CSV table of C-alpha atoms in Angstrom, one decimal:
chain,number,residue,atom,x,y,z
A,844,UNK,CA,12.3,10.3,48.1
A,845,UNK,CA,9.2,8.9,49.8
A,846,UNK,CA,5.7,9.6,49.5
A,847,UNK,CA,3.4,9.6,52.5
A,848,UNK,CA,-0.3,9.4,52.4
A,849,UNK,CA,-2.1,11.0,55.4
A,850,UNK,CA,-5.2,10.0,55.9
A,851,UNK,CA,-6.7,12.1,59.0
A,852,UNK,CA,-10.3,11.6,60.0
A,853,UNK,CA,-11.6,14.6,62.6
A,854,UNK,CA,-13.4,17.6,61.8
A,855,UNK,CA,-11.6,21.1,61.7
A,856,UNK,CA,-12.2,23.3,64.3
A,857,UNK,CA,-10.8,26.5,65.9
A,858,UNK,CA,-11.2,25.5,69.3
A,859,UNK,CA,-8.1,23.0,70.7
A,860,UNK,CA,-7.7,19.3,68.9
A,861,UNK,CA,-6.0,17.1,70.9
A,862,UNK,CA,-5.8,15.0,67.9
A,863,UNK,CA,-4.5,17.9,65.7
A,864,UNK,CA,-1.6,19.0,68.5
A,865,UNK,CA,-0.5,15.3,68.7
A,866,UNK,CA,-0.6,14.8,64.4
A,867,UNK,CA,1.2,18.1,64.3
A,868,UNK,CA,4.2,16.9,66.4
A,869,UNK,CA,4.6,14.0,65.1
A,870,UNK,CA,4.0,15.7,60.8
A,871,UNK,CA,6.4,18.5,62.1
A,872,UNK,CA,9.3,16.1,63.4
A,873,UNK,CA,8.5,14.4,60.1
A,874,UNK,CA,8.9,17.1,57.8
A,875,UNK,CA,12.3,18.1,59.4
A,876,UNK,CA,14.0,14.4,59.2
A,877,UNK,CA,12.9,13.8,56.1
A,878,UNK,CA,12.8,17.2,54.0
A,879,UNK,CA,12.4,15.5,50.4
A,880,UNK,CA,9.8,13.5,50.6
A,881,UNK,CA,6.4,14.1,49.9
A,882,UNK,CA,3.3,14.6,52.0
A,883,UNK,CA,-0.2,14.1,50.8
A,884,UNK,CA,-2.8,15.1,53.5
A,885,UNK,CA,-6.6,14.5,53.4
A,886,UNK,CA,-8.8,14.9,55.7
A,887,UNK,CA,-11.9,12.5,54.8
A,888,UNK,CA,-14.0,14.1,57.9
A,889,UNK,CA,-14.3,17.3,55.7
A,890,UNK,CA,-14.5,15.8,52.5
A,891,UNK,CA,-15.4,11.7,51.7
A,892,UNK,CA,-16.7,11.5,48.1
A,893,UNK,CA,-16.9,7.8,47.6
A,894,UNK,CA,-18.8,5.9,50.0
A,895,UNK,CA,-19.9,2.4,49.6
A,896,UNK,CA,-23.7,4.2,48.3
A,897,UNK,CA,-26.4,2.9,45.4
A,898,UNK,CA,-23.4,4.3,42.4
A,899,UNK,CA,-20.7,2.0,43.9
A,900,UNK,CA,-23.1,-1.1,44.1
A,901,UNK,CA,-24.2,-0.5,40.4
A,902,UNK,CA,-20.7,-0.2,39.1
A,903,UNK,CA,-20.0,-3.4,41.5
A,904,UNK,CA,-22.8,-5.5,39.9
A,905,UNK,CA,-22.1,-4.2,36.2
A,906,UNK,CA,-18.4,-4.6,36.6
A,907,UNK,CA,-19.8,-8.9,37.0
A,908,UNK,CA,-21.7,-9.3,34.0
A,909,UNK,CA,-19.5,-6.5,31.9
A,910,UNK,CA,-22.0,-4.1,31.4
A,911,UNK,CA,-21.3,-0.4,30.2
A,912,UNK,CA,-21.6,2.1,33.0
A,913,UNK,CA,-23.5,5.0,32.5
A,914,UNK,CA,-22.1,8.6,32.6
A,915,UNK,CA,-22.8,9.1,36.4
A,916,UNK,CA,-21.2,6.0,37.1
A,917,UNK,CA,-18.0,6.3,34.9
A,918,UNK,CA,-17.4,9.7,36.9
A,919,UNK,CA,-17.6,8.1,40.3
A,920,UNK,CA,-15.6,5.3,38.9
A,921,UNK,CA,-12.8,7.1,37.5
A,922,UNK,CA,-12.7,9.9,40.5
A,923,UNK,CA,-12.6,6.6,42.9
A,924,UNK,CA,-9.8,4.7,41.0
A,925,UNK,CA,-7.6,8.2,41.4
A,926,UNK,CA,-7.8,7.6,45.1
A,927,UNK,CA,-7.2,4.1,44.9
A,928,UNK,CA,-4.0,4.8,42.7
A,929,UNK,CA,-3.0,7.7,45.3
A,930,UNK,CA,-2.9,4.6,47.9
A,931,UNK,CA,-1.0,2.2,45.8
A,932,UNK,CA,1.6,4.5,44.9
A,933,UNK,CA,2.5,5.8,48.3
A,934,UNK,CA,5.4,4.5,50.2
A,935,UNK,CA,4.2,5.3,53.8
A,936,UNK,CA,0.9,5.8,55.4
A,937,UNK,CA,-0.4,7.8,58.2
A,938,UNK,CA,-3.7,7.2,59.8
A,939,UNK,CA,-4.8,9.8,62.3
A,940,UNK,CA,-8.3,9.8,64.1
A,941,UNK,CA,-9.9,10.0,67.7
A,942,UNK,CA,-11.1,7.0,68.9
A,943,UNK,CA,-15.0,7.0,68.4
A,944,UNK,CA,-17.1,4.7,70.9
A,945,UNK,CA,-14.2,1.5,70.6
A,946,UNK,CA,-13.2,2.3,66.4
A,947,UNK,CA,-12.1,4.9,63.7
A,948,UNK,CA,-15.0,7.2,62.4
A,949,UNK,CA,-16.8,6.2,60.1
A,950,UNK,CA,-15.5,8.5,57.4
A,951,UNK,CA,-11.8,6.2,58.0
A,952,UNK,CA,-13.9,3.2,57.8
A,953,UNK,CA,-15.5,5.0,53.8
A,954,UNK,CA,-11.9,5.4,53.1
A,955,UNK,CA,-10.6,1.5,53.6
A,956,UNK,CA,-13.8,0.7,52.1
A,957,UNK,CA,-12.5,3.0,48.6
A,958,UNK,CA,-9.1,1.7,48.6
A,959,UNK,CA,-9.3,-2.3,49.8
A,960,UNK,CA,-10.1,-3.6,46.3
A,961,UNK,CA,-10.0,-6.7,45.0
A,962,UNK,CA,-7.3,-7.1,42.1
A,963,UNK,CA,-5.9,-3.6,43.1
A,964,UNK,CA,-4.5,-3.9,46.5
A,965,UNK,CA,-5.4,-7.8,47.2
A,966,UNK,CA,-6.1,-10.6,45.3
A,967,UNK,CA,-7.6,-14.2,45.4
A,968,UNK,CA,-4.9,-17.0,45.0
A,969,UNK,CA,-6.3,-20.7,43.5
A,970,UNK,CA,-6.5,-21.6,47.0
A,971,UNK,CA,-9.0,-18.9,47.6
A,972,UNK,CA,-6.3,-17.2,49.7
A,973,UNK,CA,-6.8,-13.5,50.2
A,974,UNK,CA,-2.9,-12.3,49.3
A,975,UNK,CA,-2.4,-8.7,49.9
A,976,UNK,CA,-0.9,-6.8,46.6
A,977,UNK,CA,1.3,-3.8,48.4
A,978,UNK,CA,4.8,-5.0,49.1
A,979,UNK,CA,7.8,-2.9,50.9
A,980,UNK,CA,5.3,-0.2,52.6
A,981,UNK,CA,5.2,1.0,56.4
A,982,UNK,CA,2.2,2.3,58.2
A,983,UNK,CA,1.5,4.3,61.5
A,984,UNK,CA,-1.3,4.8,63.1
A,985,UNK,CA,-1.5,8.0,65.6
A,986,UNK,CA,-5.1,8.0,67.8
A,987,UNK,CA,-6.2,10.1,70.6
A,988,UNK,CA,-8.7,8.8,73.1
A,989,UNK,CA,-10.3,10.3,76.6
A,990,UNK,CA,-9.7,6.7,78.2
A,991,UNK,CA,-6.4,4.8,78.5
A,992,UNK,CA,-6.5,2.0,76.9
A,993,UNK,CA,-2.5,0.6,76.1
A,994,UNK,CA,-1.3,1.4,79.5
A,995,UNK,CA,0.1,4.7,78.8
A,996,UNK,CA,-0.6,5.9,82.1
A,997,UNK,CA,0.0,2.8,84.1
A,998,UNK,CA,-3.6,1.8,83.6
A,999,UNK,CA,-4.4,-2.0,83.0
A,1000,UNK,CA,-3.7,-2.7,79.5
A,1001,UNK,CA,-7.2,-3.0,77.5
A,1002,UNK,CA,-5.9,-3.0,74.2
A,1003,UNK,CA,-8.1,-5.7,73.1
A,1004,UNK,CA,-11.3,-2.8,73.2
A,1005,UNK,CA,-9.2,-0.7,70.3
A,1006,UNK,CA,-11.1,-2.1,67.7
A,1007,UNK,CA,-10.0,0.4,65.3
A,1008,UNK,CA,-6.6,-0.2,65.4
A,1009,UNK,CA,-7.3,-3.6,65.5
A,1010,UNK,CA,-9.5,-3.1,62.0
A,1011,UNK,CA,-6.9,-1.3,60.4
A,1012,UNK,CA,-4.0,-3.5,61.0
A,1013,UNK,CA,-6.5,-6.6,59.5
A,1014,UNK,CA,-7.1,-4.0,56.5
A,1015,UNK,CA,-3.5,-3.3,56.3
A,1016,UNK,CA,-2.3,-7.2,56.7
A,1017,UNK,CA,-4.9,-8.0,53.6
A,1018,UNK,CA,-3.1,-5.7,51.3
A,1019,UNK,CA,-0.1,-6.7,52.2
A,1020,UNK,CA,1.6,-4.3,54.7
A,1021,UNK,CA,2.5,-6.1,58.1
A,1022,UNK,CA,4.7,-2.7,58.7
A,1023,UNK,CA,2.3,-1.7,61.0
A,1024,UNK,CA,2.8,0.4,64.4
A,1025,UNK,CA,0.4,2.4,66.5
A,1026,UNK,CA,1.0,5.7,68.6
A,1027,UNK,CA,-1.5,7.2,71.5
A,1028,UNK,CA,-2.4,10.2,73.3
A,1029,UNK,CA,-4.9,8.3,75.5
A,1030,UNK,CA,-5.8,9.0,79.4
A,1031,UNK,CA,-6.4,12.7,79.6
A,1032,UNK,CA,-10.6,12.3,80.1
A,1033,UNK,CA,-9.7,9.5,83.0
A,1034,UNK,CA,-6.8,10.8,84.7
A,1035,UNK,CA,-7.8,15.0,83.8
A,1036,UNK,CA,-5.6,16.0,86.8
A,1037,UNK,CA,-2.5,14.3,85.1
A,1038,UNK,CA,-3.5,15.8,81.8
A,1039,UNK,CA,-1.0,18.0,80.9
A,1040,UNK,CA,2.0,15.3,81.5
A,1041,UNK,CA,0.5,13.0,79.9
A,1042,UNK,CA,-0.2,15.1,76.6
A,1043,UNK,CA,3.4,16.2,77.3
A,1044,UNK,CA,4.5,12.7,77.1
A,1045,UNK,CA,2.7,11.9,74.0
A,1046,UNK,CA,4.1,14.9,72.2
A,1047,UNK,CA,7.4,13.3,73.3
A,1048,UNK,CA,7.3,10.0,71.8
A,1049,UNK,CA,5.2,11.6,68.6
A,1050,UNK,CA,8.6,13.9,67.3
A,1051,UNK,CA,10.4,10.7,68.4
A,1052,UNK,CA,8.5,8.8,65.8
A,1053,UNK,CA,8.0,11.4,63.4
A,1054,UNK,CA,11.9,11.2,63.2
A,1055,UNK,CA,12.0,7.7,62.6
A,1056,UNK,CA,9.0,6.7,61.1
């Protein structure tokens, strides 16, 4: 039995999600290939506790010279390192966002920021070598954006402007997972007369990978 992390950055809303439809195929197809395993979903665009702030540079600079944290700081710290722990024990991860302007929001960008930790996840070697820490794990990456910009409509292929795939592969590759695939709905905003075949398309090859994955 495996245990899958979702990390999903886009704020809930009642009105259609492109992003939501296309997670929802792929968690769906998922769910029904792999019945025992366990999901873990949070959405850090509702709710992202431990941002790099003024409490997470304190406990940095104390954590140097080994002095005591005070009570505010040894409750960030503790609720933090549950997170962290949440992310080194998973088996598979899940990253699901829109693309913002070229990258991942920023609340995805908070969350690597929480969970890429020195002696946790990656370490220095006596070369100063960063050597990632997480061994045997898979990732998938599942974005949405208005533009096409891996040729999935037949477009040129501008894969180099997806920076935030691009960020969280170099995140991922750090700690040690090279496992690392992305999946798009992309196009609709550029081609919107095409729009519903291409969604359609999307949805195909998200149960595809849901199965798989």
């Amino acid at each position: 039995m495996a245990k899958v992390l979702v990390i999903y950055a886009h704020p809930e809303t009642k009105t259609y999600s492109t992003t939501d439809k296309f997670y929802q195929q792929f968690i769906t197809s998922y769910r029904e290939a792999h019945p025992e395993d366990t999901i873990i979903e949070h959405n850090v665009s509702e709710y992202m506790p431990f941002p790099l702030n003024k409490i997470a540079v304190s406990i940095y600079n104390k954590a140097l010279v080994n002095q005591p944290l005070n009570p505010d700081e040894s409750r960030f710290n503790d609720a933090r390192q549950q997170w962290i722990d949440e992310f080194i024990a998973a088996d598979k991860y899940v990253f699901v966002n829109p693309m913002y302007n070229l990258f991942i929001p920023s609340e995805m960008k908070s969350y690597l920021d929480i969970v890429m930790q020195v002696s946790q996840t990656f370490h220095y070697t006596d070369q100063g070598i960063m050597e990632g820490l997480l061994h045997g794990k898979k990732a998938i990456h599942l974005q949405t954006a208005g533009g096409d910009y891996h040729g999935s409509t037949g477009r040129p292929d501008l894969s180099q402007l997806d920076l935030g795939h691009q960020y969280i592969g170099a995140v991922l590759h750090v700690m040690g997972v090279d496992d690392f695939t992305g999946l798009y709905a992309e196009g609709m905003d550029q081609s919107p007369a095409h729009a519903p075949e291409i969604m359609a398309a999307a949805f195909d090859r998200a149960e595809q990978a849901g199965r798989t994955f």
